[in-house]
Amino acid sequence: MPISPDQTVTDKFTSRQSRLNQALQSANLDALALNPGASLTYLTGLQFHLSERPVIAIFSPGQSVHLILPELEQAKLLDLTYPIKAFPYGEDPQTWIDSFRAALVAAGVASGRIGVEPRQLRLLEYSLLTQAAPQADYIPAEEVLSSLRSIKDSSEILAMRKAAQIAQLALQATLPSIRFSISERDLAAELTLQLLRAGSDSEIPFAPIVSAGPNSANPHASPSDRLLQPGDLLVLDFGAAHQGYISDITRTFALGNIDPEYAQIAHLVLQANTASRNLARPGLSAHEVDQAARAVITAGGYAPFFTHRTGHGLGLESHEEPYIRQGNPLILQPGMTFTIEPGIYLPQRNGVRIEDDVVITSNGLESLTDYPREVICLL
């Protein structure tokens, strides 16, 4: 059933869908099929949870958005500012395939080349698509989507700047809770509470990483019941969300007097972070920005202990294009937003990571995070 737009002015979603149509034509794709996730939200403003009930939006040049969804979700379509054709289904799973067939036929792509997101599309939706349109070819379309989403507009950057401010306020409010009698798990709970109090969206981007001592040598450690101890390095990696856009910041703190080697690696990581931030600008490759940080740590003798890429893109997702890694030839452009987060991890001992959120500007780089980067002694 057609849903009429409430206004005829071009809004950001109409503009994004128009850009998508051009990108699909350039990629020789007849359509794009998306299930719930950041790309669907980016193009439509609609948010659905992945559940046992499938949702698929079909975008095809020259056509309205064709949306397959449960009947109970139709109220979400009432206030849209662009035309959409809905193909609702009821609770009987045997009837779902009928909505899929009807939508694909109406969109004129039952035998075309349909782009999909391999990292997002589930077997549930893929199976229904292939049953409904067995003559269609399903083509990975990550590059089409990243070409749209990786360049942020001013409103997106504004939301990310606010998300960074919220995260930094939460960190400042959490610091008084740091003491030797608190566990990583309890400190993570406090940090989560402060993120919400500071104004983060209720769905924070990811569970905070709070790791100290030997646990800090694991880049993706989960908070444990281990109590903070003198001589630990404490890594706090967390983020806030504002209007769906994400921040991701890491700061490392010293708890009491620390081993001189830990002070040395902290200094190297700070230098590496600074080197990448100072170098990054339009026209450079992601590889070159990664190498700026890696060269500092390599010169310091700790290359084997920097075990991950220098950064990853940020936006509606905490990990998206561009990826700041070795060998990535992608050329940075104004509007690209990503992290710079070098680290050194000494197994079973201690680790350091310093992470900032940055945006490429017309002539350089702006850091959206500005909380002090030095490894400060707290206790």
Short mmCIF file of C-alpha atoms in Angstrom, two decimals:
data_model
loop_
_atom_site.label_atom_id
_atom_site.label_comp_id
_atom_site.label_asym_id
_atom_site.label_seq_id
_atom_site.Cartn_x
_atom_site.Cartn_y
_atom_site.Cartn_z
CA MET A 1 0.00 0.00 0.00
CA PRO A 2 1.44 3.42 -0.91
CA ILE A 3 2.21 5.75 1.98
CA SER A 4 2.07 9.38 0.85
CA PRO A 5 4.72 11.80 2.06
CA ASP A 6 3.61 14.60 4.37
CA GLN A 7 5.68 17.17 2.48
CA THR A 8 7.28 17.54 -0.92
CA VAL A 9 10.48 19.28 0.11
CA THR A 10 13.64 17.30 -0.38
CA ASP A 11 14.81 15.98 2.99
CA LYS A 12 18.03 14.24 3.85
CA PHE A 13 16.60 10.77 3.26
CA THR A 14 15.30 11.66 -0.20
CA SER A 15 18.73 13.09 -0.97
CA ARG A 16 20.50 9.98 0.31
CA GLN A 17 18.21 7.70 -1.68
CA SER A 18 18.92 9.76 -4.81
CA ARG A 19 22.66 9.39 -4.25
CA LEU A 20 22.16 5.66 -3.70
CA ASN A 21 20.31 5.35 -7.02
CA GLN A 22 23.27 6.94 -8.81
CA ALA A 23 25.69 4.65 -7.01
CA LEU A 24 23.64 1.57 -7.89
CA GLN A 25 23.60 2.52 -11.57
CA SER A 26 27.36 3.10 -11.51
CA ALA A 27 27.84 -0.34 -9.94
CA ASN A 28 25.55 -1.99 -12.50
CA LEU A 29 23.10 -3.07 -9.80
CA ASP A 30 19.35 -3.13 -10.34
CA ALA A 31 18.48 -2.87 -6.67
CA LEU A 32 19.71 -2.99 -3.10
CA ALA A 33 18.06 -5.17 -0.44
CA LEU A 34 18.71 -4.20 3.18
CA ASN A 35 17.60 -5.71 6.44
CA PRO A 36 17.59 -3.75 9.73
CA GLY A 37 20.87 -2.06 10.55
CA ALA A 38 22.80 1.16 10.20
CA SER A 39 22.56 1.33 6.41
CA LEU A 40 18.78 1.00 6.44
CA THR A 41 18.53 3.71 9.11
CA TYR A 42 20.90 5.95 7.15
CA LEU A 43 18.77 5.72 4.01
CA THR A 44 15.29 5.81 5.55
CA GLY A 45 15.45 6.96 9.17
CA LEU A 46 13.61 3.75 10.07
CA GLN A 47 14.78 1.59 12.94
CA PHE A 48 13.82 -2.04 13.39
CA HIS A 49 15.35 -4.62 15.70
CA LEU A 50 16.64 -7.81 14.17
CA SER A 51 14.14 -10.39 15.35
CA GLU A 52 12.39 -13.57 14.31
CA ARG A 53 10.22 -11.43 11.99
CA PRO A 54 12.15 -10.46 8.83
CA VAL A 55 12.27 -6.91 7.48
CA ILE A 56 13.67 -6.06 4.05
CA ALA A 57 13.76 -2.73 2.20
CA ILE A 58 14.30 -2.80 -1.55
CA PHE A 59 15.80 0.26 -3.24
CA SER A 60 15.66 0.43 -7.03
CA PRO A 61 16.40 3.46 -9.24
CA GLY A 62 13.22 5.15 -10.42
CA GLN A 63 11.10 3.38 -7.78
CA SER A 64 9.76 4.17 -4.34
CA VAL A 65 11.26 2.23 -1.46
CA HIS A 66 9.55 -1.17 -1.25
CA LEU A 67 9.40 -2.38 2.34
CA ILE A 68 8.54 -5.89 3.55
CA LEU A 69 7.64 -5.79 7.24
CA PRO A 70 5.37 -7.26 9.94
CA GLU A 71 1.88 -5.78 10.16
CA LEU A 72 2.57 -4.66 13.72
CA GLU A 73 5.39 -2.35 12.52
CA GLN A 74 3.32 -0.34 10.02
CA ALA A 75 2.80 2.59 12.40
CA LYS A 76 6.46 3.51 11.89
CA LEU A 77 5.61 4.54 8.30
CA LEU A 78 2.98 7.16 9.11
CA ASP A 79 5.19 10.25 9.32
CA LEU A 80 7.71 9.62 6.56
CA THR A 81 8.61 12.50 4.25
CA TYR A 82 9.18 10.35 1.17
CA PRO A 83 7.01 7.80 -0.67
CA ILE A 84 7.16 4.16 0.33
CA LYS A 85 5.28 1.03 -0.68
CA ALA A 86 4.66 -1.38 2.17
CA PHE A 87 4.19 -5.14 1.87
CA PRO A 88 3.05 -6.23 5.33
CA TYR A 89 2.59 -9.79 6.50
CA GLY A 90 0.90 -11.46 9.47
CA GLU A 91 2.07 -13.92 12.09
CA ASP A 92 1.91 -17.05 9.94
CA PRO A 93 5.46 -17.64 8.58
CA GLN A 94 4.00 -19.55 5.65
CA THR A 95 2.62 -16.27 4.28
CA TRP A 96 5.87 -14.29 4.46
CA ILE A 97 7.10 -15.50 1.10
CA ASP A 98 4.03 -13.95 -0.56
CA SER A 99 5.04 -10.47 0.65
CA PHE A 100 8.59 -11.04 -0.54
CA ARG A 101 7.42 -12.11 -4.01
CA ALA A 102 4.99 -9.21 -4.30
CA ALA A 103 7.61 -6.64 -3.30
CA LEU A 104 10.28 -7.93 -5.67
CA VAL A 105 7.85 -8.08 -8.58
CA ALA A 106 6.50 -4.60 -7.84
CA ALA A 107 10.06 -3.25 -7.70
CA GLY A 108 10.77 -4.87 -11.05
CA VAL A 109 13.82 -6.77 -9.85
CA ALA A 110 12.63 -10.38 -9.59
CA SER A 111 15.39 -11.39 -12.01
CA GLY A 112 17.91 -8.58 -11.64
CA ARG A 113 21.24 -7.94 -9.93
CA ILE A 114 20.46 -7.19 -6.29
CA GLY A 115 23.08 -5.78 -3.95
CA VAL A 116 23.22 -6.96 -0.34
CA GLU A 117 25.33 -6.38 2.79
CA PRO A 118 27.21 -9.65 3.45
CA ARG A 119 28.09 -8.71 7.04
CA GLN A 120 24.50 -7.77 7.88
CA LEU A 121 22.12 -9.94 5.87
CA ARG A 122 21.01 -13.02 7.79
CA LEU A 123 20.27 -16.43 6.37
CA LEU A 124 16.61 -15.87 7.33
CA GLU A 125 16.15 -12.94 4.95
CA TYR A 126 18.51 -14.30 2.31
CA SER A 127 16.58 -17.55 2.14
CA LEU A 128 13.29 -15.72 1.65
CA LEU A 129 14.80 -13.47 -1.02
CA THR A 130 16.21 -16.39 -2.99
CA GLN A 131 12.95 -18.30 -2.75
CA ALA A 132 10.98 -15.26 -3.89
CA ALA A 133 13.37 -14.36 -6.72
CA PRO A 134 15.44 -17.43 -7.61
CA GLN A 135 16.46 -15.91 -10.94
CA ALA A 136 18.08 -12.87 -9.31
CA ASP A 137 21.79 -12.56 -8.63
CA TYR A 138 22.78 -11.37 -5.16
CA ILE A 139 25.92 -9.22 -5.23
CA PRO A 140 28.00 -7.84 -2.32
CA ALA A 141 27.39 -4.08 -2.17
CA GLU A 142 29.67 -2.96 0.69
CA GLU A 143 31.53 -0.50 -1.53
CA VAL A 144 28.32 1.14 -2.72
CA LEU A 145 27.19 1.73 0.85
CA SER A 146 30.57 2.81 2.20
CA SER A 147 30.88 5.36 -0.61
CA LEU A 148 27.72 6.99 0.76
CA ARG A 149 28.14 6.57 4.50
CA SER A 150 31.87 7.21 4.93
CA ILE A 151 31.57 10.90 4.00
CA LYS A 152 29.68 12.59 6.82
CA ASP A 153 27.69 15.80 6.36
CA SER A 154 27.69 18.69 8.82
CA SER A 155 24.70 17.38 10.79
CA GLU A 156 26.32 13.97 11.23
CA ILE A 157 29.60 15.52 12.39
CA LEU A 158 27.69 17.74 14.81
CA ALA A 159 26.02 14.68 16.33
CA MET A 160 29.38 12.90 16.62
CA ARG A 161 30.95 15.94 18.26
CA LYS A 162 28.15 15.92 20.84
CA ALA A 163 28.63 12.18 21.41
CA ALA A 164 32.32 12.82 22.08
CA GLN A 165 31.49 15.56 24.57
CA ILE A 166 29.08 13.28 26.39
CA ALA A 167 31.70 10.54 26.64
CA GLN A 168 34.28 12.92 28.06
CA LEU A 169 31.84 14.29 30.64
CA ALA A 170 31.08 10.72 31.69
CA LEU A 171 34.77 9.95 32.08
CA GLN A 172 35.32 12.99 34.26
CA ALA A 173 32.36 12.00 36.44
CA THR A 174 33.68 8.43 36.76
CA LEU A 175 37.21 9.26 37.89
CA PRO A 176 36.29 9.88 41.58
CA SER A 177 35.11 6.25 41.77
CA ILE A 178 38.55 4.86 40.90
CA ARG A 179 40.16 3.33 43.99
CA PHE A 180 42.04 0.16 44.87
CA SER A 181 38.97 -1.45 46.44
CA ILE A 182 36.86 -1.36 43.27
CA SER A 183 36.67 -4.11 40.66
CA GLU A 184 36.84 -3.68 36.91
CA ARG A 185 33.24 -4.84 36.68
CA ASP A 186 31.96 -2.31 39.22
CA LEU A 187 33.93 0.49 37.59
CA ALA A 188 32.42 -0.45 34.22
CA ALA A 189 28.95 -0.25 35.78
CA GLU A 190 29.72 3.21 37.12
CA LEU A 191 31.03 4.37 33.75
CA THR A 192 27.89 3.07 32.02
CA LEU A 193 25.71 4.95 34.51
CA GLN A 194 27.66 8.16 33.96
CA LEU A 195 27.34 7.84 30.17
CA LEU A 196 23.56 7.77 30.54
CA ARG A 197 23.56 10.60 33.07
CA ALA A 198 25.72 12.72 30.76
CA GLY A 199 23.12 12.39 28.02
CA SER A 200 24.01 9.37 25.90
CA ASP A 201 21.25 7.68 23.94
CA SER A 202 19.80 4.87 26.04
CA GLU A 203 21.40 2.27 23.78
CA ILE A 204 25.11 2.94 24.32
CA PRO A 205 27.37 1.90 21.42
CA PHE A 206 29.17 -0.96 23.18
CA ALA A 207 29.87 -2.31 26.65
CA PRO A 208 32.80 -0.34 28.13
CA ILE A 209 36.17 -2.03 28.29
CA VAL A 210 37.62 -1.55 31.78
CA SER A 211 40.86 -3.46 32.17
CA ALA A 212 43.79 -3.11 34.55
CA GLY A 213 47.17 -4.76 35.09
CA PRO A 214 47.50 -8.02 33.14
CA ASN A 215 43.99 -7.60 31.74
CA SER A 216 44.97 -4.30 30.11
CA ALA A 217 47.34 -6.28 27.87
CA ASN A 218 44.25 -7.74 26.17
CA PRO A 219 42.93 -5.08 23.75
CA HIS A 220 39.36 -6.41 23.94
CA ALA A 221 39.23 -7.55 27.55
CA SER A 222 35.91 -7.87 29.34
CA PRO A 223 35.61 -6.32 32.80
CA SER A 224 36.33 -8.90 35.50
CA ASP A 225 35.99 -9.14 39.26
CA ARG A 226 39.69 -8.33 39.67
CA LEU A 227 40.28 -5.41 42.03
CA LEU A 228 42.46 -2.52 40.90
CA GLN A 229 45.98 -2.78 42.33
CA PRO A 230 48.97 -0.46 42.86
CA GLY A 231 51.25 -0.43 39.83
CA ASP A 232 48.42 -1.17 37.38
CA LEU A 233 47.81 0.61 34.15
CA LEU A 234 44.05 1.12 33.79
CA VAL A 235 42.55 1.21 30.30
CA LEU A 236 39.08 2.70 29.86
CA ASP A 237 37.60 2.25 26.35
CA PHE A 238 34.00 3.44 25.99
CA GLY A 239 31.63 5.55 23.94
CA ALA A 240 28.41 7.49 23.91
CA ALA A 241 25.70 7.87 21.28
CA HIS A 242 23.82 11.02 20.27
CA GLN A 243 20.97 10.84 17.76
CA GLY A 244 22.34 7.42 16.81
CA TYR A 245 25.87 8.66 16.10
CA ILE A 246 28.74 7.22 18.07
CA SER A 247 31.88 8.24 19.91
CA ASP A 248 34.67 5.86 20.92
CA ILE A 249 37.42 7.05 23.24
CA THR A 250 40.18 5.33 25.20
CA ARG A 251 42.32 6.79 27.95
CA THR A 252 44.90 5.00 30.11
CA PHE A 253 45.69 5.87 33.72
CA ALA A 254 48.45 4.87 36.13
CA LEU A 255 47.45 3.60 39.56
CA GLY A 256 50.21 4.59 41.96
CA ASN A 257 53.87 4.23 41.05
CA ILE A 258 54.39 2.22 37.89
CA ASP A 259 57.33 0.33 36.43
CA PRO A 260 59.61 2.62 34.35
CA GLU A 261 58.97 0.45 31.30
CA TYR A 262 55.24 1.12 31.59
CA ALA A 263 55.95 4.85 31.65
CA GLN A 264 58.10 4.34 28.54
CA ILE A 265 55.40 2.54 26.55
CA ALA A 266 52.84 5.13 27.65
CA HIS A 267 55.08 7.85 26.22
CA LEU A 268 55.53 5.94 22.97
CA VAL A 269 51.80 5.39 22.50
CA LEU A 270 51.15 9.09 23.09
CA GLN A 271 53.79 9.96 20.50
CA ALA A 272 52.26 7.49 18.05
CA ASN A 273 48.78 8.93 18.53
CA THR A 274 50.16 12.45 18.01
CA ALA A 275 52.07 11.44 14.89
CA SER A 276 48.98 10.06 13.16
CA ARG A 277 46.80 13.00 14.18
CA ASN A 278 49.40 15.47 12.94
CA LEU A 279 49.83 13.69 9.61
CA ALA A 280 46.27 12.83 8.57
CA ARG A 281 44.76 15.09 5.92
CA PRO A 282 42.88 14.84 2.61
CA GLY A 283 44.81 13.06 -0.11
CA LEU A 284 46.76 10.73 2.16
CA SER A 285 46.00 7.03 2.29
CA ALA A 286 44.71 5.13 5.29
CA HIS A 287 47.94 3.11 5.08
CA GLU A 288 50.08 6.23 5.52
CA VAL A 289 48.19 7.29 8.64
CA ASP A 290 48.60 3.81 10.10
CA GLN A 291 52.31 3.85 9.29
CA ALA A 292 52.84 7.15 11.09
CA ALA A 293 51.79 5.57 14.38
CA ARG A 294 53.45 2.23 13.66
CA ALA A 295 56.80 3.85 12.85
CA VAL A 296 56.97 5.48 16.30
CA ILE A 297 56.26 2.23 18.12
CA THR A 298 58.63 0.28 15.87
CA ALA A 299 61.44 2.78 16.47
CA GLY A 300 60.84 2.38 20.20
CA GLY A 301 61.38 -1.37 19.95
CA TYR A 302 57.80 -2.49 20.59
CA ALA A 303 56.53 -3.34 17.09
CA PRO A 304 55.49 -6.93 18.07
CA PHE A 305 53.30 -5.52 20.83
CA PHE A 306 51.19 -3.24 18.61
CA THR A 307 48.83 -5.95 17.43
CA HIS A 308 45.95 -4.12 15.71
CA ARG A 309 45.21 -1.44 13.13
CA THR A 310 45.61 2.21 14.06
CA GLY A 311 41.91 2.99 13.69
CA HIS A 312 38.47 2.35 12.27
CA GLY A 313 35.63 4.44 10.93
CA LEU A 314 32.86 5.78 13.15
CA GLY A 315 29.32 6.95 12.49
CA LEU A 316 26.08 5.08 12.99
CA GLU A 317 28.26 2.07 13.78
CA SER A 318 31.25 1.82 16.09
CA HIS A 319 33.22 0.02 13.34
CA GLU A 320 32.71 1.05 9.72
CA GLU A 321 34.72 2.42 6.78
CA PRO A 322 37.39 3.75 6.58
CA TYR A 323 39.76 1.28 8.26
CA ILE A 324 43.11 2.82 9.14
CA ARG A 325 45.32 -0.20 8.58
CA GLN A 326 48.48 -1.33 6.85
CA GLY A 327 48.04 -1.85 3.13
CA ASN A 328 44.76 0.06 2.81
CA PRO A 329 45.15 2.36 -0.23
CA LEU A 330 41.91 4.24 0.46
CA ILE A 331 42.46 7.98 0.03
CA LEU A 332 41.13 10.11 2.87
CA GLN A 333 38.51 12.73 1.97
CA PRO A 334 36.91 15.60 3.90
CA GLY A 335 34.04 14.32 6.02
CA MET A 336 35.59 10.94 6.81
CA THR A 337 35.45 10.18 10.54
CA PHE A 338 37.53 7.55 12.28
CA THR A 339 39.53 6.68 15.37
CA ILE A 340 43.26 6.93 15.96
CA GLU A 341 44.11 4.40 18.67
CA PRO A 342 47.63 2.99 18.78
CA GLY A 343 48.50 0.69 21.65
CA ILE A 344 51.25 -1.41 23.19
CA TYR A 345 50.35 -4.60 25.07
CA LEU A 346 52.88 -6.53 27.16
CA PRO A 347 51.38 -10.01 27.71
CA GLN A 348 50.50 -10.87 31.30
CA ARG A 349 51.84 -7.49 32.45
CA ASN A 350 50.23 -4.20 31.36
CA GLY A 351 48.97 -2.39 28.29
CA VAL A 352 48.37 1.14 27.02
CA ARG A 353 45.95 2.50 24.41
CA ILE A 354 45.13 6.14 23.63
CA GLU A 355 42.18 6.65 21.29
CA ASP A 356 40.70 9.76 19.71
CA ASP A 357 37.83 10.39 17.31
CA VAL A 358 38.79 12.57 14.35
CA VAL A 359 37.29 14.03 11.18
CA ILE A 360 39.14 14.91 7.98
CA THR A 361 38.57 18.58 7.11
CA SER A 362 39.20 20.45 3.88
CA ASN A 363 42.84 21.00 4.75
CA GLY A 364 43.71 18.72 7.66
CA LEU A 365 42.19 16.97 10.64
CA GLU A 366 40.02 17.96 13.60
CA SER A 367 39.95 15.88 16.75
CA LEU A 368 36.44 15.55 18.15
CA THR A 369 37.91 14.32 21.45
CA ASP A 370 40.25 16.53 23.44
CA TYR A 371 40.40 14.96 26.90
CA PRO A 372 44.05 14.98 28.14
CA ARG A 373 45.93 12.14 26.49
CA GLU A 374 48.85 11.82 28.87
CA VAL A 375 48.84 8.76 31.14
CA ILE A 376 47.99 10.46 34.42
CA CYS A 377 48.71 8.92 37.83
CA LEU A 378 45.43 8.80 39.74
CA LEU A 379 46.24 7.14 43.09
#
